[in-house]
Structures are given as structure tokens and as C-alpha cells.
GROMACS .gro file of C-alpha atoms in nm:
model
  444
    1UNK     CA    1   6.220  -7.615   4.147
    2UNK     CA    2   6.317  -7.974   4.134
    3UNK     CA    3   6.504  -7.971   3.817
    4UNK     CA    4   6.495  -7.824   3.444
    5UNK     CA    5   6.174  -7.797   3.246
    6UNK     CA    6   6.026  -8.022   3.125
    7UNK     CA    7   6.138  -8.292   3.354
    8UNK     CA    8   6.182  -8.648   3.235
    9UNK     CA    9   5.811  -8.751   3.325
   10UNK     CA   10   5.659  -8.443   3.189
   11UNK     CA   11   5.869  -8.474   2.881
   12UNK     CA   12   5.763  -8.830   2.816
   13UNK     CA   13   5.393  -8.729   2.854
   14UNK     CA   14   5.436  -8.427   2.627
   15UNK     CA   15   5.590  -8.660   2.368
   16UNK     CA   16   5.297  -8.895   2.383
   17UNK     CA   17   5.051  -8.608   2.368
   18UNK     CA   18   5.220  -8.474   2.053
   19UNK     CA   19   5.187  -8.817   1.887
   20UNK     CA   20   4.825  -8.876   1.989
   21UNK     CA   21   4.642  -8.536   2.036
   22UNK     CA   22   4.520  -8.271   1.790
   23UNK     CA   23   4.767  -8.029   1.655
   24UNK     CA   24   4.529  -7.759   1.780
   25UNK     CA   25   4.647  -7.800   2.142
   26UNK     CA   26   4.792  -7.474   2.294
   27UNK     CA   27   4.890  -7.450   2.653
   28UNK     CA   28   5.158  -7.718   2.674
   29UNK     CA   29   5.338  -7.560   2.374
   30UNK     CA   30   5.438  -7.258   2.590
   31UNK     CA   31   5.400  -7.423   2.944
   32UNK     CA   32   5.582  -7.748   2.886
   33UNK     CA   33   5.472  -7.961   3.186
   34UNK     CA   34   5.242  -8.256   3.269
   35UNK     CA   35   5.034  -8.179   3.585
   36UNK     CA   36   5.017  -8.421   3.883
   37UNK     CA   37   4.814  -8.242   4.134
   38UNK     CA   38   4.711  -7.899   4.243
   39UNK     CA   39   4.573  -7.721   4.557
   40UNK     CA   40   4.459  -7.363   4.610
   41UNK     CA   41   4.702  -7.136   4.404
   42UNK     CA   42   4.969  -7.395   4.352
   43UNK     CA   43   5.031  -7.670   4.090
   44UNK     CA   44   5.287  -7.971   4.099
   45UNK     CA   45   5.399  -8.129   3.789
   46UNK     CA   46   5.491  -8.490   3.736
   47UNK     CA   47   5.858  -8.414   3.823
   48UNK     CA   48   5.782  -8.260   4.160
   49UNK     CA   49   5.829  -7.896   4.044
   50UNK     CA   50   5.568  -7.666   4.218
   51UNK     CA   51   5.428  -7.348   4.055
   52UNK     CA   52   5.225  -7.053   4.170
   53UNK     CA   53   4.926  -7.068   3.914
   54UNK     CA   54   4.828  -6.736   3.767
   55UNK     CA   55   4.633  -6.898   3.486
   56UNK     CA   56   4.382  -7.101   3.707
   57UNK     CA   57   4.226  -7.285   3.420
   58UNK     CA   58   4.205  -6.970   3.207
   59UNK     CA   59   4.016  -6.806   3.487
   60UNK     CA   60   3.783  -7.097   3.558
   61UNK     CA   61   3.909  -7.182   3.917
   62UNK     CA   62   3.785  -6.877   4.097
   63UNK     CA   63   3.840  -7.031   4.449
   64UNK     CA   64   4.161  -7.214   4.346
   65UNK     CA   65   4.221  -7.581   4.270
   66UNK     CA   66   4.028  -7.847   4.463
   67UNK     CA   67   3.856  -7.611   4.719
   68UNK     CA   68   3.748  -7.851   4.988
   69UNK     CA   69   3.406  -7.736   5.043
   70UNK     CA   70   3.325  -7.734   4.671
   71UNK     CA   71   3.474  -8.076   4.623
   72UNK     CA   72   3.259  -8.193   4.925
   73UNK     CA   73   2.932  -8.058   4.775
   74UNK     CA   74   3.014  -8.193   4.432
   75UNK     CA   75   3.087  -8.532   4.577
   76UNK     CA   76   2.759  -8.535   4.762
   77UNK     CA   77   2.567  -8.449   4.449
   78UNK     CA   78   2.756  -8.715   4.257
   79UNK     CA   79   2.593  -8.977   4.476
   80UNK     CA   80   2.248  -8.833   4.407
   81UNK     CA   81   2.199  -8.712   4.055
   82UNK     CA   82   2.453  -8.595   3.787
   83UNK     CA   83   2.288  -8.535   3.450
   84UNK     CA   84   1.944  -8.361   3.425
   85UNK     CA   85   1.888  -8.217   3.077
   86UNK     CA   86   1.662  -7.925   3.156
   87UNK     CA   87   1.447  -8.084   3.419
   88UNK     CA   88   1.415  -7.883   3.738
   89UNK     CA   89   1.615  -8.018   4.039
   90UNK     CA   90   1.693  -7.900   4.384
   91UNK     CA   91   2.059  -7.834   4.271
   92UNK     CA   92   1.951  -7.644   3.966
   93UNK     CA   93   1.693  -7.436   4.158
   94UNK     CA   94   1.953  -7.345   4.420
   95UNK     CA   95   2.199  -7.246   4.143
   96UNK     CA   96   1.948  -7.014   3.978
   97UNK     CA   97   1.863  -6.850   4.310
   98UNK     CA   98   2.226  -6.792   4.380
   99UNK     CA   99   2.312  -6.650   4.037
  100UNK     CA  100   2.006  -6.409   4.019
  101UNK     CA  101   2.070  -6.300   4.381
  102UNK     CA  102   2.411  -6.174   4.271
  103UNK     CA  103   2.255  -5.930   4.014
  104UNK     CA  104   2.209  -5.568   4.109
  105UNK     CA  105   1.880  -5.523   4.278
  106UNK     CA  106   1.706  -5.346   3.990
  107UNK     CA  107   1.785  -5.650   3.768
  108UNK     CA  108   1.682  -5.941   3.991
  109UNK     CA  109   1.321  -5.961   3.914
  110UNK     CA  110   1.357  -5.857   3.548
  111UNK     CA  111   1.591  -6.122   3.421
  112UNK     CA  112   1.546  -6.496   3.309
  113UNK     CA  113   1.811  -6.748   3.288
  114UNK     CA  114   1.881  -6.993   3.005
  115UNK     CA  115   2.122  -7.298   3.040
  116UNK     CA  116   2.333  -7.352   2.728
  117UNK     CA  117   2.577  -7.621   2.620
  118UNK     CA  118   2.873  -7.610   2.880
  119UNK     CA  119   3.091  -7.351   2.707
  120UNK     CA  120   3.104  -6.973   2.692
  121UNK     CA  121   3.104  -6.986   2.306
  122UNK     CA  122   2.774  -7.183   2.309
  123UNK     CA  123   2.631  -6.918   2.542
  124UNK     CA  124   2.745  -6.658   2.298
  125UNK     CA  125   2.564  -6.838   2.022
  126UNK     CA  126   2.251  -6.839   2.231
  127UNK     CA  127   2.270  -6.475   2.312
  128UNK     CA  128   2.290  -6.380   1.942
  129UNK     CA  129   2.007  -6.625   1.849
  130UNK     CA  130   1.793  -6.490   2.131
  131UNK     CA  131   1.851  -6.125   2.007
  132UNK     CA  132   1.791  -6.207   1.642
  133UNK     CA  133   1.471  -6.385   1.729
  134UNK     CA  134   1.348  -6.107   1.955
  135UNK     CA  135   1.417  -5.818   1.713
  136UNK     CA  136   1.375  -5.986   1.381
  137UNK     CA  137   1.689  -5.825   1.263
  138UNK     CA  138   2.012  -5.990   1.136
  139UNK     CA  139   2.330  -5.786   1.176
  140UNK     CA  140   2.551  -5.773   1.486
  141UNK     CA  141   2.805  -5.517   1.604
  142UNK     CA  142   3.123  -5.641   1.764
  143UNK     CA  143   3.456  -5.475   1.854
  144UNK     CA  144   3.814  -5.486   1.734
  145UNK     CA  145   4.018  -5.695   1.975
  146UNK     CA  146   3.725  -5.877   2.118
  147UNK     CA  147   3.713  -6.261   2.181
  148UNK     CA  148   3.397  -6.444   2.198
  149UNK     CA  149   3.472  -6.807   2.148
  150UNK     CA  150   3.584  -7.070   1.886
  151UNK     CA  151   3.245  -7.180   1.753
  152UNK     CA  152   3.148  -7.077   1.403
  153UNK     CA  153   2.944  -6.786   1.543
  154UNK     CA  154   3.187  -6.709   1.817
  155UNK     CA  155   3.477  -6.683   1.559
  156UNK     CA  156   3.263  -6.453   1.337
  157UNK     CA  157   3.218  -6.212   1.633
  158UNK     CA  158   3.589  -6.240   1.732
  159UNK     CA  159   3.866  -5.986   1.623
  160UNK     CA  160   4.131  -6.247   1.598
  161UNK     CA  161   4.182  -6.276   1.223
  162UNK     CA  162   4.436  -6.570   1.255
  163UNK     CA  163   4.189  -6.804   1.417
  164UNK     CA  164   3.914  -6.759   1.157
  165UNK     CA  165   4.104  -6.693   0.841
  166UNK     CA  166   4.140  -7.075   0.764
  167UNK     CA  167   3.773  -7.117   0.788
  168UNK     CA  168   3.563  -6.993   0.508
  169UNK     CA  169   3.196  -6.863   0.498
  170UNK     CA  170   3.160  -6.746   0.856
  171UNK     CA  171   2.843  -6.588   0.982
  172UNK     CA  172   2.761  -6.285   0.771
  173UNK     CA  173   2.638  -5.948   0.898
  174UNK     CA  174   2.906  -5.884   1.168
  175UNK     CA  175   3.040  -5.520   1.181
  176UNK     CA  176   3.353  -5.453   1.370
  177UNK     CA  177   3.406  -5.099   1.539
  178UNK     CA  178   3.695  -4.949   1.735
  179UNK     CA  179   3.729  -5.033   2.104
  180UNK     CA  180   3.882  -4.802   2.363
  181UNK     CA  181   4.236  -4.944   2.338
  182UNK     CA  182   4.374  -4.603   2.441
  183UNK     CA  183   4.740  -4.728   2.465
  184UNK     CA  184   4.726  -4.812   2.082
  185UNK     CA  185   4.426  -4.592   1.974
  186UNK     CA  186   4.266  -4.755   1.660
  187UNK     CA  187   4.198  -4.398   1.536
  188UNK     CA  188   4.536  -4.272   1.602
  189UNK     CA  189   4.414  -4.013   1.861
  190UNK     CA  190   4.593  -3.899   2.184
  191UNK     CA  191   4.450  -3.999   2.522
  192UNK     CA  192   4.463  -3.644   2.662
  193UNK     CA  193   4.262  -3.485   2.367
  194UNK     CA  194   4.031  -3.755   2.271
  195UNK     CA  195   3.671  -3.727   2.350
  196UNK     CA  196   3.588  -4.109   2.302
  197UNK     CA  197   3.579  -4.069   1.932
  198UNK     CA  198   3.558  -4.447   1.898
  199UNK     CA  199   3.214  -4.456   2.046
  200UNK     CA  200   3.133  -4.133   1.850
  201UNK     CA  201   3.201  -4.316   1.519
  202UNK     CA  202   2.958  -4.592   1.627
  203UNK     CA  203   2.691  -4.338   1.738
  204UNK     CA  204   2.725  -4.168   1.406
  205UNK     CA  205   2.710  -4.484   1.196
  206UNK     CA  206   2.390  -4.619   1.383
  207UNK     CA  207   2.222  -4.284   1.344
  208UNK     CA  208   2.316  -4.222   0.984
  209UNK     CA  209   2.070  -4.334   0.725
  210UNK     CA  210   2.341  -4.334   0.459
  211UNK     CA  211   2.599  -4.539   0.668
  212UNK     CA  212   2.518  -4.852   0.463
  213UNK     CA  213   2.437  -5.059   0.788
  214UNK     CA  214   2.085  -5.153   0.894
  215UNK     CA  215   1.995  -5.140   1.256
  216UNK     CA  216   2.159  -5.447   1.409
  217UNK     CA  217   2.000  -5.716   1.621
  218UNK     CA  218   2.253  -5.678   1.900
  219UNK     CA  219   2.578  -5.522   2.010
  220UNK     CA  220   2.821  -5.749   2.200
  221UNK     CA  221   3.121  -5.655   2.394
  222UNK     CA  222   3.358  -5.734   2.692
  223UNK     CA  223   3.395  -5.490   2.978
  224UNK     CA  224   3.763  -5.595   2.988
  225UNK     CA  225   3.891  -5.768   2.673
  226UNK     CA  226   4.072  -6.067   2.803
  227UNK     CA  227   4.228  -6.253   2.511
  228UNK     CA  228   4.275  -5.901   2.348
  229UNK     CA  229   4.523  -5.806   2.609
  230UNK     CA  230   4.351  -5.728   2.941
  231UNK     CA  231   4.201  -5.397   2.815
  232UNK     CA  232   3.928  -5.232   3.039
  233UNK     CA  233   3.681  -5.020   2.858
  234UNK     CA  234   3.650  -4.663   2.950
  235UNK     CA  235   3.355  -4.547   3.150
  236UNK     CA  236   3.241  -4.294   2.886
  237UNK     CA  237   3.269  -4.548   2.623
  238UNK     CA  238   3.040  -4.804   2.786
  239UNK     CA  239   2.789  -4.541   2.913
  240UNK     CA  240   2.752  -4.387   2.575
  241UNK     CA  241   2.728  -4.713   2.401
  242UNK     CA  242   2.445  -4.814   2.651
  243UNK     CA  243   2.277  -4.478   2.575
  244UNK     CA  244   2.273  -4.523   2.202
  245UNK     CA  245   2.175  -4.894   2.210
  246UNK     CA  246   1.875  -4.801   2.431
  247UNK     CA  247   1.783  -4.507   2.220
  248UNK     CA  248   1.762  -4.721   1.914
  249UNK     CA  249   1.622  -5.041   2.083
  250UNK     CA  250   1.924  -5.250   2.008
  251UNK     CA  251   1.991  -5.516   2.277
  252UNK     CA  252   2.323  -5.483   2.453
  253UNK     CA  253   2.499  -5.817   2.526
  254UNK     CA  254   2.795  -5.814   2.772
  255UNK     CA  255   3.030  -6.105   2.751
  256UNK     CA  256   3.125  -6.176   3.113
  257UNK     CA  257   3.269  -6.528   3.037
  258UNK     CA  258   3.610  -6.416   3.167
  259UNK     CA  259   3.525  -6.118   3.376
  260UNK     CA  260   3.224  -6.268   3.557
  261UNK     CA  261   3.196  -6.432   3.905
  262UNK     CA  262   3.402  -6.179   4.078
  263UNK     CA  263   3.708  -6.164   3.864
  264UNK     CA  264   3.723  -5.781   3.848
  265UNK     CA  265   3.602  -5.712   4.207
  266UNK     CA  266   3.231  -5.706   4.149
  267UNK     CA  267   3.025  -6.015   4.049
  268UNK     CA  268   2.995  -5.889   3.697
  269UNK     CA  269   3.217  -5.612   3.558
  270UNK     CA  270   2.938  -5.426   3.410
  271UNK     CA  271   2.839  -5.317   3.760
  272UNK     CA  272   3.146  -5.086   3.771
  273UNK     CA  273   3.011  -4.897   3.466
  274UNK     CA  274   2.671  -4.800   3.589
  275UNK     CA  275   2.477  -4.967   3.326
  276UNK     CA  276   2.216  -5.241   3.293
  277UNK     CA  277   2.281  -5.472   3.001
  278UNK     CA  278   1.993  -5.658   2.826
  279UNK     CA  279   2.190  -5.996   2.807
  280UNK     CA  280   2.468  -6.128   3.027
  281UNK     CA  281   2.678  -6.409   2.894
  282UNK     CA  282   2.848  -6.623   3.175
  283UNK     CA  283   3.045  -6.951   3.193
  284UNK     CA  284   3.404  -7.008   3.304
  285UNK     CA  285   3.389  -6.965   3.688
  286UNK     CA  286   3.027  -7.035   3.758
  287UNK     CA  287   3.089  -7.357   3.916
  288UNK     CA  288   3.402  -7.240   4.089
  289UNK     CA  289   3.587  -7.579   4.034
  290UNK     CA  290   3.591  -7.617   3.662
  291UNK     CA  291   3.293  -7.828   3.626
  292UNK     CA  292   3.135  -7.686   3.308
  293UNK     CA  293   2.829  -7.474   3.297
  294UNK     CA  294   2.730  -7.175   3.073
  295UNK     CA  295   2.424  -6.953   3.092
  296UNK     CA  296   2.269  -6.640   2.944
  297UNK     CA  297   2.081  -6.409   3.185
  298UNK     CA  298   1.843  -6.178   2.983
  299UNK     CA  299   1.556  -5.936   3.006
  300UNK     CA  300   1.222  -6.093   3.013
  301UNK     CA  301   1.113  -5.872   2.713
  302UNK     CA  302   1.351  -6.061   2.485
  303UNK     CA  303   1.202  -6.408   2.570
  304UNK     CA  304   1.037  -6.465   2.238
  305UNK     CA  305   1.196  -6.788   2.125
  306UNK     CA  306   1.008  -7.117   2.092
  307UNK     CA  307   1.071  -7.437   2.297
  308UNK     CA  308   1.393  -7.606   2.172
  309UNK     CA  309   1.522  -7.293   2.014
  310UNK     CA  310   1.867  -7.344   2.179
  311UNK     CA  311   1.931  -7.689   2.338
  312UNK     CA  312   2.231  -7.889   2.446
  313UNK     CA  313   2.262  -8.229   2.602
  314UNK     CA  314   2.502  -8.127   2.866
  315UNK     CA  315   2.308  -7.821   2.985
  316UNK     CA  316   2.196  -8.000   3.301
  317UNK     CA  317   2.532  -8.053   3.490
  318UNK     CA  318   2.409  -8.109   3.836
  319UNK     CA  319   2.763  -8.114   3.993
  320UNK     CA  320   2.825  -7.765   3.841
  321UNK     CA  321   2.498  -7.648   3.982
  322UNK     CA  322   2.566  -7.776   4.328
  323UNK     CA  323   2.919  -7.644   4.337
  324UNK     CA  324   2.817  -7.312   4.181
  325UNK     CA  325   2.555  -7.238   4.448
  326UNK     CA  326   2.804  -7.328   4.717
  327UNK     CA  327   3.061  -7.100   4.551
  328UNK     CA  328   2.831  -6.809   4.575
  329UNK     CA  329   2.777  -6.880   4.942
  330UNK     CA  330   3.155  -6.898   5.013
  331UNK     CA  331   3.207  -6.569   4.818
  332UNK     CA  332   2.965  -6.397   5.044
  333UNK     CA  333   3.083  -6.558   5.367
  334UNK     CA  334   3.445  -6.505   5.307
  335UNK     CA  335   3.416  -6.143   5.162
  336UNK     CA  336   3.575  -6.265   4.841
  337UNK     CA  337   3.485  -5.956   4.636
  338UNK     CA  338   3.628  -5.724   4.889
  339UNK     CA  339   3.951  -5.935   4.887
  340UNK     CA  340   3.974  -5.917   4.512
  341UNK     CA  341   3.945  -5.542   4.526
  342UNK     CA  342   4.227  -5.535   4.790
  343UNK     CA  343   4.446  -5.763   4.603
  344UNK     CA  344   4.387  -5.570   4.285
  345UNK     CA  345   4.512  -5.251   4.453
  346UNK     CA  346   4.822  -5.456   4.572
  347UNK     CA  347   4.897  -5.583   4.238
  348UNK     CA  348   4.861  -5.239   4.086
  349UNK     CA  349   5.088  -5.088   4.334
  350UNK     CA  350   5.358  -5.359   4.298
  351UNK     CA  351   5.362  -5.373   3.919
  352UNK     CA  352   5.313  -5.010   3.846
  353UNK     CA  353   5.682  -4.923   3.860
  354UNK     CA  354   5.739  -5.139   3.555
  355UNK     CA  355   5.576  -4.873   3.331
  356UNK     CA  356   5.895  -4.669   3.369
  357UNK     CA  357   6.086  -4.939   3.170
  358UNK     CA  358   6.111  -4.850   2.790
  359UNK     CA  359   6.006  -5.195   2.689
  360UNK     CA  360   5.679  -5.182   2.904
  361UNK     CA  361   5.409  -4.986   2.732
  362UNK     CA  362   5.135  -5.028   3.005
  363UNK     CA  363   5.033  -5.211   3.311
  364UNK     CA  364   4.653  -5.246   3.331
  365UNK     CA  365   4.367  -5.446   3.489
  366UNK     CA  366   4.101  -5.471   3.744
  367UNK     CA  367   4.076  -5.692   4.052
  368UNK     CA  368   4.246  -6.027   3.980
  369UNK     CA  369   4.281  -5.972   3.603
  370UNK     CA  370   4.597  -5.795   3.498
  371UNK     CA  371   4.819  -5.758   3.205
  372UNK     CA  372   5.161  -5.615   3.124
  373UNK     CA  373   5.215  -5.489   2.759
  374UNK     CA  374   5.552  -5.509   2.604
  375UNK     CA  375   5.674  -5.300   2.326
  376UNK     CA  376   5.998  -5.277   2.120
  377UNK     CA  377   6.167  -4.988   2.301
  378UNK     CA  378   6.297  -4.834   1.965
  379UNK     CA  379   5.992  -4.871   1.747
  380UNK     CA  380   5.704  -4.908   1.996
  381UNK     CA  381   5.564  -5.194   1.806
  382UNK     CA  382   5.420  -5.481   2.008
  383UNK     CA  383   5.684  -5.686   2.176
  384UNK     CA  384   5.562  -6.035   2.152
  385UNK     CA  385   5.901  -6.178   2.171
  386UNK     CA  386   5.954  -6.000   2.508
  387UNK     CA  387   5.633  -6.133   2.644
  388UNK     CA  388   5.719  -6.482   2.552
  389UNK     CA  389   6.053  -6.442   2.701
  390UNK     CA  390   5.904  -6.337   3.027
  391UNK     CA  391   5.661  -6.633   3.014
  392UNK     CA  392   5.941  -6.864   2.965
  393UNK     CA  393   6.176  -6.732   3.242
  394UNK     CA  394   5.911  -6.694   3.515
  395UNK     CA  395   5.795  -7.051   3.445
  396UNK     CA  396   6.146  -7.165   3.543
  397UNK     CA  397   6.112  -6.956   3.851
  398UNK     CA  398   5.789  -7.136   3.951
  399UNK     CA  399   5.513  -6.909   3.801
  400UNK     CA  400   5.257  -7.001   3.549
  401UNK     CA  401   5.100  -6.724   3.339
  402UNK     CA  402   4.965  -6.665   2.995
  403UNK     CA  403   5.015  -6.421   2.707
  404UNK     CA  404   4.764  -6.251   2.480
  405UNK     CA  405   4.698  -5.929   2.284
  406UNK     CA  406   4.827  -5.802   1.949
  407UNK     CA  407   5.117  -6.022   1.853
  408UNK     CA  408   5.107  -6.191   2.194
  409UNK     CA  409   5.260  -5.875   2.350
  410UNK     CA  410   5.079  -5.889   2.686
  411UNK     CA  411   5.150  -6.111   2.980
  412UNK     CA  412   4.836  -6.191   3.147
  413UNK     CA  413   4.753  -6.270   3.515
  414UNK     CA  414   4.441  -6.465   3.616
  415UNK     CA  415   4.502  -6.593   3.965
  416UNK     CA  416   4.243  -6.750   4.190
  417UNK     CA  417   4.023  -6.484   4.354
  418UNK     CA  418   4.130  -6.600   4.707
  419UNK     CA  419   4.508  -6.588   4.639
  420UNK     CA  420   4.665  -6.462   4.969
  421UNK     CA  421   4.843  -6.135   5.006
  422UNK     CA  422   5.176  -6.319   5.052
  423UNK     CA  423   5.137  -6.529   4.731
  424UNK     CA  424   5.047  -6.211   4.539
  425UNK     CA  425   5.361  -6.045   4.675
  426UNK     CA  426   5.561  -6.344   4.576
  427UNK     CA  427   5.446  -6.359   4.210
  428UNK     CA  428   5.474  -5.990   4.167
  429UNK     CA  429   5.828  -5.998   4.292
  430UNK     CA  430   5.916  -6.276   4.040
  431UNK     CA  431   5.755  -6.066   3.762
  432UNK     CA  432   5.924  -5.739   3.853
  433UNK     CA  433   6.261  -5.895   3.888
  434UNK     CA  434   6.221  -6.082   3.554
  435UNK     CA  435   6.090  -5.788   3.354
  436UNK     CA  436   6.350  -5.545   3.505
  437UNK     CA  437   6.628  -5.778   3.406
  438UNK     CA  438   6.529  -5.751   3.031
  439UNK     CA  439   6.744  -5.435   3.039
  440UNK     CA  440   7.073  -5.630   3.028
  441UNK     CA  441   6.934  -5.869   2.768
  442UNK     CA  442   6.834  -5.558   2.549
  443UNK     CA  443   7.179  -5.421   2.579
  444UNK     CA  444   7.336  -5.738   2.494
   0.00000   0.00000   0.00000
């Protein structure tokens, strides 16, 4: 590190930002820096401090900052055509071919793709509109702890009460059910004796003609809850959920905005659960370099909406299409998915000893998506203050990471998928040393 944080140049820019920008800004409040440039897994601020980036644009930069091949293909496209609404173009066609080719073989010929406004939240909106149109139904099932965006519809489907409480009259007809958060079971059950009673509750409700809930238009969930605290769903939960939704002809939407494009070690996380969803929501890492694009990929049987049913001026981002098709080629060429699986096992091994500490409740994750949950060692309540302390201290040691979960009690890792073994070892060492040192601070 070149000096204390924030350095003078960063501090001056942060002060101007506070004066000029919305009070809704978030990241610089906990990560006080102004960024000058970045490459690969590293970021340099305006004062010359260099950091390992385990935030990576909130998971957007799947191949790291400024990947030269992606930059090259985007620059080439920039000189040809940039904005195409929903007209067909060579870049768009290549992108569609690349995305459909990454689906499991059984889905490739069955699915269609729709381009949305350039955010995951807009794609969530599109998925719900599609399912409501196709089924003629109105209600939607979502899950406690889930996050589906900051649009009006996305907030209505999101478990985070703080975000939506100030905004009255959200979308009606959303029903929240327990998710398999076994570390803090929402039903108060023990992991070793529970038989996935959270999904049994949903099964019983959907089948019960006195439950008070009509058959929904869709069920939406994340395979790994991201903002909710990096919580992977259990295999039984997902498979039983798929079985009941198929039995009752309820479209199942999987929100892969954060878990998609290889983040968990397969192109989509649902592949690890042996299911076939009806709708896939994808965005964040589709272009590989942060150029925005969002899509839904869905079963042809649902394609009942009319022309113009879901539009968006910026749904034809040709730079994102060109870079996204190239990113798929690089993922295949470089064996990125296999690397993610290897690095995931490395992270699990290096961080697992932290679970022996009384202020660490659980270390969990998949591939290059990990979380460390903190708790008060005396009460077991979420330890948001500890997570915040860790975020602050590792930043001063050159590591950028994010927090999430209940009360902000989870430190979250979303490094680029091509982060090297040495860099993984380096950031895990910083984390282990920092979290372990909390012992002395607790005693004090």
C-alpha cells in the first residue's frame, strides 16, 4: 500500500462525489477509494494503492479487468456498429449461438432467447411478464433471502425489507416461502434431523385447496442466494421444487444473474442440480467485460406474448454481443470452468479452518462464489459488525471484498473466474490472518 486510505486524491474525488451524486450510492461508503485503472485481478486507486479485486464489478468481470482479447473484439465492433435495437446483426447472431450452445444438450433446441433492457432486474421483469402472459395467472412465489433487483417488480420479489419498505404499493400477489438456509433454519429445525421441511411446506401449500393461495404464474429462485449471503440451495430442495412445479404446470424461473456464466463451476448453476428450468434469467457476466446486456432464455411453449410486449431501447448492445461471444470462446479454449472448479476446491480448503473460530458460523460457496458468515460468539446472532471490521481491515491490506446476508454478517468473495492459484492463495491468506486476529480484539 502506498499510504493510508483514502489517499488524498481519492479523498478529494469522494468528497466531490458526495456533493454531486445521489445519496443512494453504496460501494464507496465501505470501500473508500477512487479508481484509476485495473487489469486482470488487480485494481489501482488514484493514490497508487494496488488491491486484489474480489468484487470484480459485483461479479460482472468474469475474465477480469480489461481482458485484452475482449477489449480487442469490442474495439473492432465499435468501428462497425454499436446500437441495433432488436435488428439481427452478425454480432448478435454469434452471441445467440454462443449462449444457446452453453446450455445442456437437452435444452439447446427447446429454448428461445429474449433481449431485455441491459440489467438483470429488467430481465426479471421480463421473465415474470412472460410467465403471467403464458399462464394467465397472477401470483408469484419467491423465497426469503432472495434478491432479484431494484426495479419495482424486482423489489417486490426480493426478501430485503429495508430496500422496499420506503416504497409503497409494490407489485401484489408475491408469496414468500422459506429457503434452505440450513445454518439459520427459518423453521427452527436441525440439519441432521430435517427432511427438507422448507420445501414440504411449499408442496403442501400448493396442493392444499384451503391454503388461501391460487396456483401461481411462476416460482422464482436463485440456486445460490448472492446478496442473501452466498447460500447454496440443497439438492433435495431444488429437485423437489422442480417436481412440484412440473406436476402443477407452474413455470420455474431460475435467476442466474449472479451465478451464471461459469461463476459456480458450470455455465449455469442449475446444471449442478440435475433440473431443467422453464426460464433462465442472465445478465451480469454475459459480456465478460462489464458492457451491459441482459436476457431471458425460455421454453418455446411459453412464447405467447405479442410483439412489443417487453421492449427496451438499449437491448441491442453490439459491443456486449461481440465481447460475449468471444468470452464463450475463451472460456472453452482456456478450460475456465475446470479452473473455477479447481480454484473453488482451493478456496474451500484454505478457508475451511475458519469454521473452528467461535465468531465464524459457516464458510460456504461454489466455484468462485464464497461467503464467510460471522456471528456473535456469545449469542449466535448475526455478526454484521465483525464482517464490516473484516472488510475494513483487509482493504487496508490490499483486498477488496463485499458484505451481504442478514445484518450484513457475511463477507463475500466474487473474484474473476481466471484468478490464478497464487492470487487465490494470497487473498485467502489475508482473510485467514485477519479473521483469526479477531480473537484478540474480542478478548479486548
